[in-house]
CSV table of C-alpha atoms in Angstrom, one decimal:
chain,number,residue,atom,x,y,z
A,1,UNK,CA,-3.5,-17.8,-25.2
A,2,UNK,CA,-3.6,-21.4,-26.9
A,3,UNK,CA,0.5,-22.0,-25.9
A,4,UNK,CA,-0.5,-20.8,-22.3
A,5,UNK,CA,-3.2,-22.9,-21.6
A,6,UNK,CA,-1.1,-25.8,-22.9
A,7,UNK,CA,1.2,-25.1,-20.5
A,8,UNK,CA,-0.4,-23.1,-16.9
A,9,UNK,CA,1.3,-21.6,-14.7
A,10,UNK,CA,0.2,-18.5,-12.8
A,11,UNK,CA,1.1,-15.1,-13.4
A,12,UNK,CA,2.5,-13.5,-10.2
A,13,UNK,CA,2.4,-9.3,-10.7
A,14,UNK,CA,0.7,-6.2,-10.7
A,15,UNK,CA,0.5,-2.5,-12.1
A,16,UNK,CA,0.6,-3.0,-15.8
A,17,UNK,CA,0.4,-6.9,-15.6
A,18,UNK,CA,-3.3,-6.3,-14.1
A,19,UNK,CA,-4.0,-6.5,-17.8
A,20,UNK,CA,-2.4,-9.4,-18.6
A,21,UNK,CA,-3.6,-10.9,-14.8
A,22,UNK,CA,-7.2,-10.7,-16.8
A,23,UNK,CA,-6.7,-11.0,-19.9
A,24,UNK,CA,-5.2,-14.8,-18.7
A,25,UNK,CA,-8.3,-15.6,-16.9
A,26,UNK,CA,-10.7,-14.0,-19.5
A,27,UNK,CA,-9.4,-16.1,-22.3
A,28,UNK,CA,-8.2,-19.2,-20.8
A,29,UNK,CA,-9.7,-19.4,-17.2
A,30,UNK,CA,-6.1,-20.0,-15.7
A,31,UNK,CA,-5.9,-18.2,-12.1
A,32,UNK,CA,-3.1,-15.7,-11.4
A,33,UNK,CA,-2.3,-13.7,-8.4
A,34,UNK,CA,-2.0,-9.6,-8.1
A,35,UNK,CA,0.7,-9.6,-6.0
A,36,UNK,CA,4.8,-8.2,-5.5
A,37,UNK,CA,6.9,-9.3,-7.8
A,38,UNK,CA,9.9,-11.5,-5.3
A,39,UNK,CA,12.9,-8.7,-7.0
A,40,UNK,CA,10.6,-5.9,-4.9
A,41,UNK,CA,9.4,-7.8,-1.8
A,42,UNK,CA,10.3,-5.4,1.4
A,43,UNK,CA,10.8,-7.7,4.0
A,44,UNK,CA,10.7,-11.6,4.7
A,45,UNK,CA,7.2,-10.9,6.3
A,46,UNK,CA,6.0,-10.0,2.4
A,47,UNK,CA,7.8,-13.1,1.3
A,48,UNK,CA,6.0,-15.2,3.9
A,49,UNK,CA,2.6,-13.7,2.9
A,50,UNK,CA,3.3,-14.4,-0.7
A,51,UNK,CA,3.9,-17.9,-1.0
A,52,UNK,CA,1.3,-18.2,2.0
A,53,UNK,CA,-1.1,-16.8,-0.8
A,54,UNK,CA,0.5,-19.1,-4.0
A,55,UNK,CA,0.6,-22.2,-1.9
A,56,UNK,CA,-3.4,-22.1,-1.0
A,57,UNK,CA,-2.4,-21.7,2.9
A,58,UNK,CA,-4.1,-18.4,3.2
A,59,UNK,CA,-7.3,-18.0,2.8
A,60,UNK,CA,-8.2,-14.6,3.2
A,61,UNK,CA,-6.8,-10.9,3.1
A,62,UNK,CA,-6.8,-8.7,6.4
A,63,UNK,CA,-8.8,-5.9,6.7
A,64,UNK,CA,-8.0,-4.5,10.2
A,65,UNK,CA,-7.4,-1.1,8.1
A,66,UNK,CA,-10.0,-0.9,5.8
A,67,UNK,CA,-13.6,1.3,6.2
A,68,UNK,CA,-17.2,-0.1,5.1
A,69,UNK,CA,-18.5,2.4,2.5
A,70,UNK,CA,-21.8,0.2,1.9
A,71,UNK,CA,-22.6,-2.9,3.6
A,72,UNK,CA,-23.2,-6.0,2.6
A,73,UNK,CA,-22.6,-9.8,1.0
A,74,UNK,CA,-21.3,-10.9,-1.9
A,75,UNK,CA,-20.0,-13.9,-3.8
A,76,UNK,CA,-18.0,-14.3,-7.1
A,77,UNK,CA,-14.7,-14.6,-9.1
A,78,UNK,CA,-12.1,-11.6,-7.8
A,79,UNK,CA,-10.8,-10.1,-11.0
A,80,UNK,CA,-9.6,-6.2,-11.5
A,81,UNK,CA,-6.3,-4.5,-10.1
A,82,UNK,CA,-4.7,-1.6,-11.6
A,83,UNK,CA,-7.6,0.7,-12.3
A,84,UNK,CA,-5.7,2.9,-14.6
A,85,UNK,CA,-5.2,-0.4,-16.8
A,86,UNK,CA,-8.4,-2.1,-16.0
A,87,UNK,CA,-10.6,0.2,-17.2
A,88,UNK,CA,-9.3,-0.4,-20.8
A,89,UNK,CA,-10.7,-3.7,-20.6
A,90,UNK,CA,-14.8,-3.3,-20.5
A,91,UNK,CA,-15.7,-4.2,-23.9
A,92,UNK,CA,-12.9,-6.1,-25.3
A,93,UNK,CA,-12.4,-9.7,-25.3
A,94,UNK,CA,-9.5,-9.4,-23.0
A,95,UNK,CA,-12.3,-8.8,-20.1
A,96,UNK,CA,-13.6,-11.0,-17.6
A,97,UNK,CA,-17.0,-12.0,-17.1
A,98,UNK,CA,-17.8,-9.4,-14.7
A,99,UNK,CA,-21.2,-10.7,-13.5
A,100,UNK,CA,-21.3,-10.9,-10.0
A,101,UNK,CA,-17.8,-10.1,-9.9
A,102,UNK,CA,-15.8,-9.1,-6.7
A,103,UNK,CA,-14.0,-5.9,-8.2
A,104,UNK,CA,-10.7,-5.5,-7.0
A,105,UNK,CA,-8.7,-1.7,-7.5
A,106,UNK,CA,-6.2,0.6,-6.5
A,107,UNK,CA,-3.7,2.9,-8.1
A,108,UNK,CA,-0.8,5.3,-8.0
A,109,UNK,CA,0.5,8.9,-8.3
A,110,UNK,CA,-2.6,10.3,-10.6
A,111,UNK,CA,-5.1,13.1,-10.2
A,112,UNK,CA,-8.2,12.4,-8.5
A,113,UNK,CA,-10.0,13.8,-11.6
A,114,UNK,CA,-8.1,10.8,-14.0
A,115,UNK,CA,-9.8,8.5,-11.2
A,116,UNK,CA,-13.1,10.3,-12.3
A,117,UNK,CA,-13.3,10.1,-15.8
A,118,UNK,CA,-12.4,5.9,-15.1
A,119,UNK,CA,-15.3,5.6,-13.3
A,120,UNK,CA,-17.2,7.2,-15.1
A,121,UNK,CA,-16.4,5.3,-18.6
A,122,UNK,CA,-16.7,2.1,-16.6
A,123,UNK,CA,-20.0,3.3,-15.6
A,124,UNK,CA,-20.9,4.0,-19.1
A,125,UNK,CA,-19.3,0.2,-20.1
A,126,UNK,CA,-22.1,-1.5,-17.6
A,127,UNK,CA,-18.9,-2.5,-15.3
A,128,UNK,CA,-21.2,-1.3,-12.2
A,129,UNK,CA,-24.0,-2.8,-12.8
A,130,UNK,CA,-22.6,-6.2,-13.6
A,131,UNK,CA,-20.1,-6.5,-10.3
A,132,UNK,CA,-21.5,-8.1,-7.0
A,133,UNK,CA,-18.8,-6.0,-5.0
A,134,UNK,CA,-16.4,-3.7,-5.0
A,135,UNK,CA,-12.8,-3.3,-3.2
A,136,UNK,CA,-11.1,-0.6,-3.3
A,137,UNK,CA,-7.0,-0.8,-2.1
A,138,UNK,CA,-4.9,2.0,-1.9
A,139,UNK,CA,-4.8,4.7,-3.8
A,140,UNK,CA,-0.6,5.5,-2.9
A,141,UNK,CA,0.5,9.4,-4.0
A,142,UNK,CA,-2.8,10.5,-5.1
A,143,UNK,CA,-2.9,14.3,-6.2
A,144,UNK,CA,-5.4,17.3,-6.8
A,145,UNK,CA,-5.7,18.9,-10.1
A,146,UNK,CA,-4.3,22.5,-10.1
A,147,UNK,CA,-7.9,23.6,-9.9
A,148,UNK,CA,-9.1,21.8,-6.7
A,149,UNK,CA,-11.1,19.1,-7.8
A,150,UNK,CA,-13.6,19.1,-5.0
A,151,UNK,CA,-14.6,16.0,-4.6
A,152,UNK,CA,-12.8,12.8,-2.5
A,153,UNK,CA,-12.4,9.2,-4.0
A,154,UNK,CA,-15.3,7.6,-1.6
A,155,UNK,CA,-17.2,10.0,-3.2
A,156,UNK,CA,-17.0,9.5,-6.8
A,157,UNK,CA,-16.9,6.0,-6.4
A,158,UNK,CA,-20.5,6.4,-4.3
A,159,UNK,CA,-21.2,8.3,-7.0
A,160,UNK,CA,-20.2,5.2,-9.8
A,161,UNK,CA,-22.3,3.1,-8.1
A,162,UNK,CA,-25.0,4.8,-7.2
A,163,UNK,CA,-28.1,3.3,-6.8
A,164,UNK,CA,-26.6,0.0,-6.7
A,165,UNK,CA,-27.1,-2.2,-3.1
A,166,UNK,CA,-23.8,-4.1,-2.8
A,167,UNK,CA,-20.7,-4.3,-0.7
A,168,UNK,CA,-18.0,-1.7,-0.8
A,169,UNK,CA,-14.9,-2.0,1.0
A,170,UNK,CA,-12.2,1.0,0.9
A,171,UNK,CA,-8.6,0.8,2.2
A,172,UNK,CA,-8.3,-2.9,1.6
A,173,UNK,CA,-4.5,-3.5,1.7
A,174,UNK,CA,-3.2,-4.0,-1.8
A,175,UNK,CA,-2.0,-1.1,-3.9
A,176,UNK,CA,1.4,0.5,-5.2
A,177,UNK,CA,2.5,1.1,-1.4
A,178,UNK,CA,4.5,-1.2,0.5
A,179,UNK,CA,1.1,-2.5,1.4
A,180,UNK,CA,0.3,-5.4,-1.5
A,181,UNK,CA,-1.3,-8.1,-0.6
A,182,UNK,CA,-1.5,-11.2,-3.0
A,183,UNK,CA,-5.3,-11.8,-4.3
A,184,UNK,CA,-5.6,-14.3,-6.4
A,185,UNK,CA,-7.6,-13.5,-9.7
A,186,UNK,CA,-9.7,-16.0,-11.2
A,187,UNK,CA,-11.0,-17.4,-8.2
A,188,UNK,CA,-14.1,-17.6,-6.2
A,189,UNK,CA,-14.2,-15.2,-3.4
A,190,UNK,CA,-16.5,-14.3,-0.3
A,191,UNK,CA,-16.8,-10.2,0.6
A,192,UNK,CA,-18.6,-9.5,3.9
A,193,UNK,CA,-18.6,-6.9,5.6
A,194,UNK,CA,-20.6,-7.8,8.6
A,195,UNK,CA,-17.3,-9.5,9.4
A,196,UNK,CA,-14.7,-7.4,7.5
A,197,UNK,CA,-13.8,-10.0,5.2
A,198,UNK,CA,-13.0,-10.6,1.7
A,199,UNK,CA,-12.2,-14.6,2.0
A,200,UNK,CA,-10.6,-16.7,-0.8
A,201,UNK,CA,-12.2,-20.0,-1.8
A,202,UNK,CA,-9.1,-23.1,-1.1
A,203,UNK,CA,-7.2,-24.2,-4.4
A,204,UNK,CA,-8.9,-26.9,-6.5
């Protein structure tokens, strides 16, 4: 971490780089963004929304797609990504500050049971109670368990967060899909969903 704040750059990436994404900020408060990597980019429209994103020029992610699950306000540093590797990171010192946090997640091609038993353990690390919002992304190829599981992923994450009043956004558009766009981690962002907005604060 010394050699990389000696020398910043931002990380561009997502999946399993979600955990080095906040791991980075954690340690050495450098920004990164949760975003395609250029060799996968699908068109030149996912090019333009990219550099839009690295260059400051954007200044917020559209949400024409995504559902309200609580209303509300909040303000704070974006961190999260991958849930499947997030989760790992309550605890350690590889973990953001997560008070007041704007929580970002979304995964790929699991059981909606795995997505359970996150939640839960990340209710159990005090992720929930710490985070101002929450913002869920796509959940791409999602499965049942042979045994139907019963239960929907709105639902268990109402169920995470229960009893806490703050914003939750489902359906955002980042995730493994061809829907992924860039949100930088590590820096100050507005969620509100009076207006359907998660907004990014400018570059410093």
């Amino acid at each position: 971490y010394e050699l990389i704040a000696k020398n910043p750059k931002p990380l561009i990436g997502f999946s399993d780089a979600s955990a080095l994404l906040n791991a980075i900020y954690a340690n050495t408060g450098i920004e990164g963004f949760h975003a395609q990597i250029f060799k996968r980019l699908h068109d030149f429209e996912q090019l333009d929304e990219t550099l839009c994103a690295l260059s400051g020029e954007c200044s917020s992610m559209p949400m024409e797609e995504a559902r309200i699950l609580r209303p509300g306000r909040a303000e704070g540093v974006i961190i999260g990504g991958c849930l499947s590797l997030f989760h790992y990171l309550p605890g350690t010192n590889d973990c953001p500050n997560m008070q007041g946090a704007i929580l970002l997640l979304e995964d790929s091609g699991d059981e909606i049971s795995r997505f359970d038993r996150m939640f839960a353990h990340m209710k159990r690390m005090g992720v929930f109670e710490q985070i101002g919002g929450l913002v869920l992304g796509e959940f791409h190829d999602i499965k049942d368990s042979s045994r139907p599981f019963g239960f929907s992923l709105e639902d268990i994450t109402l169920e995470a967060l229960d009893g806490r009043d703050i914003p939750i956004i489902f359906n955002a558009p980042f995730g493994h899909g061809k829907n992924l766009w860039p949100a930088p981690i590590g820096r100050k962002g507005v969620l509100d969903t009076a207006t359907l907005s998660l907004r990014f604060t400018s570059l410093p």
